[in-house]
Amino acid sequence: MPCRRHFLHAANTLSEKQRRGSPASSSVLLVLMKLLPLYIVFVVESAHAVTDPNDVLALMQIKASIDPATIPATSCLGSWDFSADPCQSRNGERFTCGIECMLASASQNATPTGEYERVISLKFDIAGYAGVLSPWLGNLTELRLLQIPGNALAGEIPITIGKLSLLTALDLSSNSFTGPIPDSIAWLMNLQSLNVAHNKLSGSIPPTMNSLRYLTDLRLQGNLLNGGFPDIRNLGLLGVIDASDNKLSGPFPRQLPPSIYSLSLRNNELGGKLPTNIILKLNQLNILDLSNNTFSGCVNDGILGHPSLQQLNLSMNRLSQLRVHPRHVRQSPMTALDLSYNLLSGPLPSFFALMNQLSSLSLQYNSFHGAIPQLYGAKVTEDMPYMKPFERLILDGNYLTGPLPLPFTEEGSSVHSVAATSLGDNCFQSCPRKFTFCQGKQQKTETLCRLFNASP
Ligand SMILES: *[C@@H]1O[C@H](CO)[C@@H](O)[C@H](O)[C@H]1NC(C)=O
Ligand SMILES: *[C@@H]1O[C@H](CO)[C@@H](O)[C@H](O)[C@H]1NC(C)=O
Ligand SMILES: *[C@@H]1O[C@H](CO)[C@@H](O)[C@H](O)[C@H]1NC(C)=O
């Protein structure tokens, strides 16, 4: 490669001059004078490398598959004019944006034919492009980045995407892609981030995904994916899974890597019992959202006393029991817990008020009855050392009765953010409307409350 040789030559000149012992300043000047034209030669030479003809063809096909009526003149694709060489003219007038290139010989995977520029990044702007993604995309085999979010591309994700083995980030989110996630993504061995959220993808999550061992971030939410969650236990770096708003069914995924710290499976059709042992093995887990599924049975201290879990949303399931020893949840790092819209019943448990870090508790629309435990009164004030006060305490839609714990009603007490407490639609026969937490929803009628108490 000529430029490298030139630089080597310049370096030799320098040491030669120093060996001759000429004054430092003049030697530096001499070197500069020699280097300057070389530098210009270097720049001009590298600008002469043209784009690999296969890459040019692929880019042409990619543009040709976009409906021309949806390509604004001022957009990236609008500027692609193939009378010029793409890589040479990139960031100029004719390939304003959309591609990045690299001299092929600079790539570790360079083919020996070598002096072409290869396209290493393809990033569309959000311009409303419609059409399909051309299978010719697969010929851009040096791509590291493929990002086409927020447009209106439809049709299937081409199988040839599997040829992009150097890809580290793939973002096709918020388009209208249909059909399955191709099995061939298994070949994207360097992929770290995969985002196909908010499309119309169907079929199951390909089990072949288990070979993407560098994956850290997996976003599948807002599609029509169905079936069970595949075994992805080999993805040892995976931190985030969002598969919410799909049609996934079956039990809680049993083969997840323990590196997961955020897991959202909200709005699916998953169900069965919550597998405490499996959830406990996810010992990095911070955020777990299983809301709006059909999980049933019991929530126990294994889950509420999980050593790392901070936000747990189990709202809108069919959970019917809490089995918790206060001793096991006191030190829990949980800050926000949502158990609303389930089938929980019995007296309102006081252990919630003993969870040190818990500041947001939602229990609305269950069938809790009885009085609010005095301990809740202590936790709405900021007076307890080492104890985070409740900032949100949502108890509407149960069968709770009075009297309210003292700090709730005490004039001038240090009740913390009473506004975020709500007690509507319960059986408090007198919930004075001067308290914000009594405003909003009416209390239940006496008849309804008496009927509830009479039922077994
Ligand atoms: C480029 O991609 C097209 C479509 O997949 C294919 O027919 C063609 O053979 C590819 N060219 C090369 C050189 O791989
Ligand atoms: C619950 O999930 C279903 C899909 O399983 C969805 O249709 C529905 O809108 C979701 N409900 C809420 C309140 O988000
Ligand atoms: C829990 O999930 C439900 C349903 O998806 C949602 O409406 C609610 O805001 C979530 N709770 C919290 C505390 O984020």
Coordinates of C-alpha atoms and ligand atoms in Angstrom, one line a residue:
M1 CA 0.0 0.0 0.0
P2 CA 1.8 3.2 -1.2
C3 CA 0.7 5.6 1.6
R4 CA 2.2 3.4 4.3
R5 CA 5.5 3.1 2.4
H6 CA 5.7 6.8 2.1
F7 CA 5.3 7.3 5.8
L8 CA 8.0 4.7 6.5
H9 CA 10.2 6.6 4.1
A10 CA 9.6 9.9 5.9
A11 CA 10.4 8.3 9.3
N12 CA 13.7 7.0 7.9
T13 CA 14.5 10.5 6.7
L14 CA 14.0 11.8 10.2
S15 CA 16.3 9.4 11.9
E16 CA 18.9 9.9 9.2
K17 CA 18.9 13.7 9.8
Q18 CA 19.1 13.2 13.5
R19 CA 22.0 10.8 13.1
R20 CA 23.8 13.5 11.2
G21 CA 23.3 15.8 14.1
S22 CA 21.7 18.8 12.4
P23 CA 20.0 21.3 14.7
A24 CA 16.6 20.0 15.9
S25 CA 14.6 23.0 14.6
S26 CA 15.8 22.9 11.1
S27 CA 15.4 19.1 11.0
V28 CA 11.8 19.4 12.1
L29 CA 11.3 22.0 9.4
L30 CA 12.9 19.8 6.8
V31 CA 10.7 16.9 7.8
L32 CA 7.6 19.0 7.7
M33 CA 8.5 20.3 4.3
K34 CA 9.0 16.7 3.1
L35 CA 5.9 15.4 4.9
L36 CA 3.5 18.1 3.6
P37 CA 3.4 17.0 0.0
L38 CA 3.3 13.4 1.1
Y39 CA 0.3 14.1 3.2
I40 CA -1.4 15.7 0.3
V41 CA -0.5 12.7 -1.9
F42 CA -1.9 10.5 0.9
V43 CA -5.3 12.3 1.0
V44 CA -5.6 12.5 -2.8
E45 CA -4.7 8.8 -3.1
S46 CA -7.2 7.5 -0.6
A47 CA -9.9 9.7 -2.2
H48 CA -9.2 7.8 -5.4
A49 CA -10.2 4.4 -4.0
V50 CA -13.6 3.7 -5.5
T51 CA -16.4 1.7 -4.0
D52 CA -16.4 -2.1 -4.5
P53 CA -18.6 -2.6 -7.7
N54 CA -20.7 -5.2 -5.8
D55 CA -21.4 -2.7 -3.1
V56 CA -22.4 -0.1 -5.6
L57 CA -24.8 -2.6 -7.3
A58 CA -26.3 -3.4 -3.9
L59 CA -26.8 0.2 -3.0
M60 CA -28.5 0.8 -6.3
Q61 CA -30.8 -2.1 -5.8
I62 CA -31.5 -1.0 -2.2
K63 CA -32.5 2.5 -3.5
A64 CA -34.5 1.0 -6.4
S65 CA -36.6 -1.1 -4.0
I66 CA -37.9 2.1 -2.2
D67 CA -41.0 3.7 -3.7
P68 CA -39.5 6.8 -5.4
A69 CA -42.6 8.8 -4.4
T70 CA -41.6 8.4 -0.8
I71 CA -38.0 9.6 -1.3
P72 CA -37.9 13.4 -0.5
A73 CA -35.3 15.2 -2.5
T74 CA -33.7 16.5 0.7
S75 CA -33.4 13.1 2.3
C76 CA -30.3 10.8 2.4
L77 CA -31.7 8.5 -0.3
G78 CA -32.7 11.5 -2.3
S79 CA -29.1 12.6 -2.5
W80 CA -27.9 9.2 -3.7
D81 CA -26.8 9.8 -7.3
F82 CA -25.0 6.9 -8.9
S83 CA -23.4 9.0 -11.6
A84 CA -20.9 9.6 -8.8
D85 CA -19.0 7.0 -6.8
P86 CA -20.8 6.5 -3.5
C87 CA -17.9 6.2 -1.0
Q88 CA -15.9 8.8 -2.8
S89 CA -18.7 11.3 -2.7
R90 CA -20.1 10.5 0.7
N91 CA -20.9 13.4 3.0
G92 CA -20.8 15.5 -0.1
E93 CA -23.6 16.7 -2.3
R94 CA -24.4 13.5 -3.9
F95 CA -24.3 11.0 -1.0
T96 CA -25.1 13.5 1.7
C97 CA -25.7 10.8 4.3
G98 CA -26.7 7.1 4.7
I99 CA -23.4 5.4 4.2
E100 CA -20.0 5.1 5.8
C101 CA -17.1 3.4 4.1
M102 CA -13.7 1.9 4.8
L103 CA -10.8 1.0 2.6
A104 CA -11.1 -2.7 2.1
S105 CA -7.5 -3.4 3.0
A106 CA -8.0 -1.6 6.3
S107 CA -10.5 -4.3 7.3
Q108 CA -9.3 -7.4 9.1
N109 CA -11.5 -9.4 6.8
A110 CA -10.3 -7.8 3.6
T111 CA -10.4 -9.8 0.5
P112 CA -7.0 -10.0 -1.2
T113 CA -8.3 -8.1 -4.2
G114 CA -8.2 -5.1 -2.0
E115 CA -8.1 -1.5 -2.8
Y116 CA -11.8 -0.8 -2.9
E117 CA -13.8 1.1 -0.4
R118 CA -16.4 -1.1 1.2
V119 CA -19.7 0.1 2.8
I120 CA -19.5 -0.5 6.5
S121 CA -22.6 1.4 7.7
L122 CA -26.0 1.9 6.3
K123 CA -28.2 4.3 8.2
F124 CA -31.4 5.7 6.8
D125 CA -32.9 8.9 8.0
I126 CA -36.5 9.0 9.2
A127 CA -38.0 10.2 6.0
G128 CA -41.1 8.1 5.4
Y129 CA -39.5 5.7 2.9
A130 CA -41.8 3.0 1.8
G131 CA -41.1 -0.1 -0.2
V132 CA -39.1 -3.2 0.6
L133 CA -35.7 -4.0 1.8
S134 CA -33.8 -5.5 -1.2
P135 CA -32.2 -8.9 -0.8
W136 CA -29.1 -7.4 -2.4
L137 CA -28.5 -5.9 1.0
G138 CA -26.8 -9.2 1.7
N139 CA -23.9 -8.3 -0.6
L140 CA -22.8 -5.5 1.7
T141 CA -20.7 -8.0 3.5
E142 CA -18.6 -5.5 5.3
L143 CA -21.5 -3.8 7.1
R144 CA -21.2 -3.3 10.8
L145 CA -24.2 -1.1 11.3
L146 CA -27.6 -1.3 9.7
Q147 CA -30.1 1.2 11.0
I148 CA -33.4 1.9 9.2
P149 CA -35.8 2.8 12.0
G150 CA -39.0 4.8 11.8
N151 CA -39.9 4.4 8.1
A152 CA -42.6 2.5 6.3
L153 CA -40.7 -0.4 4.8
A154 CA -42.9 -3.5 4.3
G155 CA -42.5 -7.0 3.1
E156 CA -40.3 -9.6 4.7
I157 CA -36.9 -9.1 6.2
P158 CA -34.6 -10.6 3.4
I159 CA -33.0 -14.0 4.3
T160 CA -29.8 -12.7 2.8
I161 CA -29.4 -10.5 5.9
G162 CA -27.7 -13.5 7.4
K163 CA -24.7 -12.8 5.1
L164 CA -23.8 -9.7 7.0
S165 CA -21.6 -11.6 9.5
L166 CA -19.8 -8.5 10.7
L167 CA -23.0 -6.7 11.8
T168 CA -22.9 -5.5 15.4
A169 CA -26.1 -3.4 15.4
L170 CA -29.3 -4.1 13.5
D171 CA -32.2 -1.7 13.9
L172 CA -35.3 -2.2 11.7
S173 CA -37.7 -0.9 14.3
S174 CA -41.0 1.0 13.6
N175 CA -41.5 0.0 10.1
S176 CA -44.2 -2.4 8.7
F177 CA -42.1 -5.5 8.1
T178 CA -44.2 -8.7 8.0
G179 CA -43.4 -12.4 8.0
P180 CA -41.0 -14.2 10.3
I181 CA -37.7 -13.0 11.8
P182 CA -35.5 -15.0 9.5
D183 CA -33.6 -18.0 11.0
S184 CA -30.6 -16.7 9.1
I185 CA -30.0 -14.0 11.8
A186 CA -28.3 -16.8 13.6
W187 CA -25.3 -16.2 11.3
L188 CA -24.9 -12.6 12.6
M189 CA -22.2 -13.9 15.0
N190 CA -21.0 -10.4 16.0
L191 CA -24.4 -8.9 16.7
Q192 CA -24.7 -6.9 19.9
S193 CA -27.9 -5.2 19.5
L194 CA -31.0 -6.4 17.6
N195 CA -34.1 -4.2 17.4
V196 CA -37.1 -5.2 15.3
A197 CA -39.6 -3.6 17.6
H198 CA -42.9 -2.2 16.3
N199 CA -43.4 -4.0 13.0
K200 CA -45.9 -6.7 12.1
L201 CA -43.5 -9.6 12.4
S202 CA -45.2 -13.0 13.1
G203 CA -44.2 -16.5 13.7
S204 CA -42.1 -17.6 16.6
I205 CA -38.9 -16.1 18.0
P206 CA -36.3 -18.2 16.1
P207 CA -34.5 -20.6 18.5
T208 CA -31.4 -20.1 16.3
M209 CA -31.0 -16.8 18.1
N210 CA -29.3 -18.8 20.9
S211 CA -26.1 -18.6 18.8
L212 CA -25.8 -14.8 19.0
R213 CA -23.5 -14.9 21.9
Y214 CA -22.4 -11.2 21.8
L215 CA -26.0 -10.0 22.0
T216 CA -26.5 -7.5 24.8
D217 CA -29.8 -5.9 23.7
L218 CA -32.9 -7.7 22.2
R219 CA -36.0 -5.6 21.3
L220 CA -38.9 -7.5 19.8
Q221 CA -41.8 -5.5 21.3
G222 CA -44.9 -4.5 19.4
N223 CA -45.1 -7.3 16.9
L224 CA -47.3 -10.4 16.4
L225 CA -44.8 -13.0 17.5
N226 CA -46.3 -16.1 19.0
G227 CA -45.4 -19.4 20.5
G228 CA -43.2 -19.9 23.5
F229 CA -40.0 -18.2 24.4
P230 CA -37.0 -20.1 23.0
D231 CA -34.0 -21.4 24.9
I232 CA -31.5 -18.5 24.8
R233 CA -29.3 -19.5 27.7
N234 CA -26.1 -19.2 25.6
L235 CA -26.5 -15.4 25.2
G236 CA -24.2 -14.8 28.2
L237 CA -23.9 -11.0 27.7
L238 CA -27.6 -10.3 27.2
G239 CA -28.9 -7.6 29.5
V240 CA -32.2 -6.4 28.1
I241 CA -35.1 -8.3 26.6
D242 CA -38.2 -6.4 25.6
A243 CA -40.8 -8.8 24.0
S244 CA -43.8 -6.9 25.3
D245 CA -46.9 -6.4 23.1
N246 CA -46.8 -9.7 21.2
K247 CA -48.8 -12.9 21.4
L248 CA -46.3 -15.1 23.2
S249 CA -47.8 -18.0 25.1
G250 CA -46.7 -20.8 27.3
P251 CA -44.9 -20.5 30.7
F252 CA -42.3 -18.0 32.0
P253 CA -39.1 -18.5 29.9
R254 CA -37.1 -21.2 31.6
Q255 CA -33.8 -20.8 29.7
L256 CA -32.6 -17.2 30.1
P257 CA -29.0 -16.2 30.8
P258 CA -28.4 -14.9 34.3
S259 CA -26.9 -11.7 32.8
I260 CA -30.4 -10.3 32.1
Y261 CA -31.2 -7.1 34.1
S262 CA -34.3 -5.9 32.4
L263 CA -37.1 -8.3 31.1
S264 CA -40.4 -7.1 29.8
L265 CA -43.0 -9.6 28.6
R266 CA -45.9 -7.2 29.2
N267 CA -49.1 -7.7 27.2
N268 CA -48.7 -11.3 26.1
E269 CA -50.5 -14.5 26.7
L270 CA -47.9 -16.1 29.0
G271 CA -49.2 -17.9 32.1
G272 CA -48.8 -20.6 34.6
K273 CA -47.2 -20.3 38.0
L274 CA -44.4 -17.8 38.6
P275 CA -41.3 -20.1 38.8
T276 CA -39.5 -18.7 41.8
N277 CA -36.4 -20.8 41.4
I278 CA -35.9 -19.6 37.8
I279 CA -36.5 -16.0 38.7
L280 CA -34.1 -16.2 41.6
K281 CA -31.4 -17.5 39.3
L282 CA -31.6 -14.3 37.3
N283 CA -29.4 -12.6 40.0
Q284 CA -28.8 -9.4 38.0
L285 CA -32.5 -8.8 37.4
N286 CA -33.5 -5.2 38.2
I287 CA -36.7 -4.7 36.2
L288 CA -39.3 -7.4 35.5
D289 CA -42.6 -6.5 33.8
L290 CA -45.0 -9.4 33.4
S291 CA -48.1 -7.3 33.5
N292 CA -51.2 -8.2 31.5
N293 CA -50.6 -11.9 31.1
T294 CA -52.3 -14.8 32.8
F295 CA -49.9 -15.8 35.5
S296 CA -51.7 -17.4 38.4
G297 CA -51.1 -18.8 41.9
C298 CA -48.8 -17.4 44.5
V299 CA -46.3 -14.5 44.8
N300 CA -43.9 -15.5 47.5
D301 CA -40.9 -14.1 49.4
G302 CA -38.5 -15.6 46.9
I303 CA -39.8 -13.1 44.3
L304 CA -40.6 -10.1 46.6
G305 CA -37.3 -10.7 48.5
H306 CA -35.3 -11.1 45.3
P307 CA -31.7 -9.8 45.9
S308 CA -31.6 -7.5 42.9
L309 CA -35.1 -6.8 41.7
Q310 CA -36.1 -3.2 42.0
Q311 CA -39.2 -2.8 39.8
L312 CA -41.7 -5.6 39.6
N313 CA -44.9 -5.3 37.7
L314 CA -47.4 -8.2 38.0
S315 CA -50.5 -6.1 37.3
M316 CA -53.4 -7.7 35.4
N317 CA -52.7 -11.3 36.0
R318 CA -54.6 -14.0 38.0
L319 CA -52.4 -14.1 41.1
S320 CA -54.4 -15.1 44.1
Q321 CA -52.0 -15.5 47.0
L322 CA -49.2 -13.7 48.8
R323 CA -47.0 -16.0 50.8
V324 CA -44.4 -13.8 52.5
H325 CA -42.5 -13.8 55.7
P326 CA -41.6 -10.1 56.6
R327 CA -38.1 -11.2 57.6
H328 CA -37.4 -12.3 54.0
V329 CA -38.4 -9.0 52.3
R330 CA -37.2 -6.4 54.8
Q331 CA -33.9 -5.9 53.1
S332 CA -35.3 -6.3 49.6
P333 CA -34.0 -3.6 47.1
M334 CA -37.6 -3.4 45.6
T335 CA -38.6 0.2 45.1
A336 CA -41.7 -0.2 42.9
L337 CA -44.2 -3.0 43.1
D338 CA -47.4 -3.3 41.1
L339 CA -49.8 -6.1 42.0
S340 CA -53.0 -4.3 40.8
Y341 CA -55.8 -6.0 39.0
N342 CA -55.2 -9.5 40.3
L343 CA -57.3 -11.8 42.5
L344 CA -55.5 -11.1 45.8
S345 CA -57.7 -11.1 48.9
G346 CA -57.5 -11.2 52.7
P347 CA -56.5 -8.5 55.1
L348 CA -54.0 -5.9 53.6
P349 CA -50.6 -7.4 54.6
S350 CA -48.4 -5.2 56.8
F351 CA -45.1 -6.6 55.4
F352 CA -45.2 -4.1 52.5
A353 CA -44.7 -1.3 55.0
L354 CA -41.6 -3.1 56.3
M355 CA -39.8 -3.3 52.9
N356 CA -37.1 -0.7 53.4
Q357 CA -36.7 0.5 49.8
L358 CA -40.3 0.3 48.7
S359 CA -41.7 3.7 47.7
S360 CA -44.4 2.8 45.1
L361 CA -47.0 0.2 45.9
S362 CA -50.0 -0.4 43.7
L363 CA -52.6 -2.9 45.0
Q364 CA -55.7 -1.4 43.3
Y365 CA -58.5 -3.7 42.1
N366 CA -57.9 -6.7 44.2
S367 CA -60.2 -7.9 47.0
F368 CA -58.3 -6.8 50.1
H369 CA -60.5 -6.1 53.1
G370 CA -60.1 -4.8 56.7
A371 CA -58.3 -1.7 57.9
I372 CA -55.1 -0.3 56.6
P373 CA -52.4 -1.5 59.0
Q374 CA -50.9 1.1 61.4
L375 CA -47.5 0.4 59.9
Y376 CA -48.6 2.0 56.6
G377 CA -49.2 5.1 58.6
A378 CA -45.6 5.1 59.7
K379 CA -44.4 4.5 56.2
V380 CA -46.3 7.5 54.7
T381 CA -44.3 9.8 57.0
E382 CA -40.7 10.6 56.5
D383 CA -39.8 10.0 60.1
M384 CA -38.5 6.4 60.0
P385 CA -34.8 6.0 59.8
Y386 CA -33.5 3.7 57.1
M387 CA -37.0 3.4 55.7
K388 CA -38.0 5.0 52.4
P389 CA -41.5 6.5 52.8
F390 CA -44.3 5.6 50.4
E391 CA -44.5 8.1 47.6
R392 CA -47.2 6.3 45.8
L393 CA -49.7 4.1 47.6
I394 CA -52.6 3.1 45.4
L395 CA -55.3 1.1 47.2
D396 CA -58.5 1.9 45.2
G397 CA -61.0 -0.7 44.2
N398 CA -60.7 -3.0 47.3
Y399 CA -63.0 -3.5 50.3
L400 CA -60.9 -1.6 52.9
T401 CA -62.5 -0.1 55.9
G402 CA -61.6 2.5 58.5
P403 CA -60.3 3.8 60.7
L404 CA -57.4 5.3 58.8
P405 CA -53.9 5.1 60.5
L406 CA -53.3 8.2 62.4
P407 CA -50.7 10.1 60.2
F408 CA -53.2 10.0 57.3
T409 CA -55.7 12.2 59.1
E410 CA -53.5 14.0 61.6
E411 CA -53.6 17.8 61.1
G412 CA -50.0 19.0 60.3
S413 CA -48.4 15.6 60.3
S414 CA -45.5 15.0 58.0
V415 CA -47.4 12.8 55.6
H416 CA -45.3 12.5 52.5
S417 CA -46.9 13.3 49.2
V418 CA -50.4 12.5 50.3
A419 CA -51.5 13.4 46.8
A420 CA -50.1 10.1 45.5
T421 CA -52.1 8.1 47.9
S422 CA -55.5 7.0 46.7
L423 CA -58.2 5.1 48.5
G424 CA -61.2 5.5 46.3
D425 CA -63.8 2.8 45.6
N426 CA -63.3 1.1 49.0
C427 CA -65.5 0.7 52.0
F428 CA -64.4 3.7 54.1
Q429 CA -67.8 4.9 55.3
S430 CA -66.3 8.3 56.1
C431 CA -63.4 9.4 54.0
P432 CA -63.4 13.1 54.5
R433 CA -63.1 14.9 51.1
K434 CA -60.8 17.4 52.6
F435 CA -58.1 14.7 52.2
T436 CA -56.9 14.5 48.6
F437 CA -56.7 10.7 48.9
C438 CA -60.4 10.5 49.5
Q439 CA -61.2 12.5 46.4
G440 CA -61.7 11.1 43.0
K441 CA -63.6 7.8 43.1
Q442 CA -66.6 7.4 45.4
Q443 CA -66.6 4.8 48.1
K444 CA -68.6 1.6 47.5
T445 CA -72.2 1.4 48.7
E446 CA -72.8 0.0 52.1
T447 CA -74.8 -2.8 50.5
L448 CA -71.9 -3.8 48.3
C449 CA -69.6 -3.8 51.3
R450 CA -72.0 -5.8 53.5
L451 CA -72.5 -8.4 50.7
F452 CA -68.7 -8.8 50.4
N453 CA -68.3 -9.3 54.1
A454 CA -71.1 -11.8 54.2
S455 CA -69.6 -13.9 51.4
P456 CA -67.3 -16.7 52.6
Ligands
LIG1 C1 -25.9 -10.0 -4.8 O1 -27.2 -10.3 -4.3 C2 -28.2 -10.8 -5.2 C3 -29.5 -10.9 -4.5 O2 -29.4 -11.7 -3.4 C4 -27.6 -12.1 -5.7 O3 -28.5 -12.6 -6.8 C5 -26.2 -11.9 -6.3 O4 -25.7 -13.1 -6.7 C6 -25.3 -11.2 -5.3 N1 -24.0 -10.9 -5.9 C7 -22.9 -11.4 -5.3 C8 -21.6 -11.0 -6.0 O5 -22.9 -12.1 -4.3
LIG2 C1 -53.4 -6.7 27.4 O1 -52.8 -7.5 26.4 C2 -53.6 -7.8 25.2 C3 -52.8 -8.7 24.3 O2 -52.4 -9.8 25.0 C4 -53.9 -6.5 24.5 O3 -54.8 -6.7 23.4 C5 -54.6 -5.5 25.5 O4 -54.8 -4.3 24.9 C6 -53.7 -5.4 26.8 N1 -54.5 -4.6 27.7 C7 -54.0 -3.4 28.3 C8 -54.8 -2.7 29.2 O5 -52.9 -3.0 27.9
LIG3 C1 -47.8 -2.0 35.4 O1 -48.3 -2.5 34.1 C2 -49.6 -1.9 33.8 C3 -50.1 -2.6 32.6 O2 -49.1 -2.8 31.6 C4 -49.4 -0.4 33.6 O3 -50.6 0.2 33.3 C5 -48.9 0.2 34.9 O4 -48.6 1.6 34.7 C6 -47.5 -0.5 35.3 N1 -47.2 -0.1 36.7 C7 -46.1 0.7 37.0 C8 -45.9 1.0 38.4 O5 -45.4 1.0 36.1

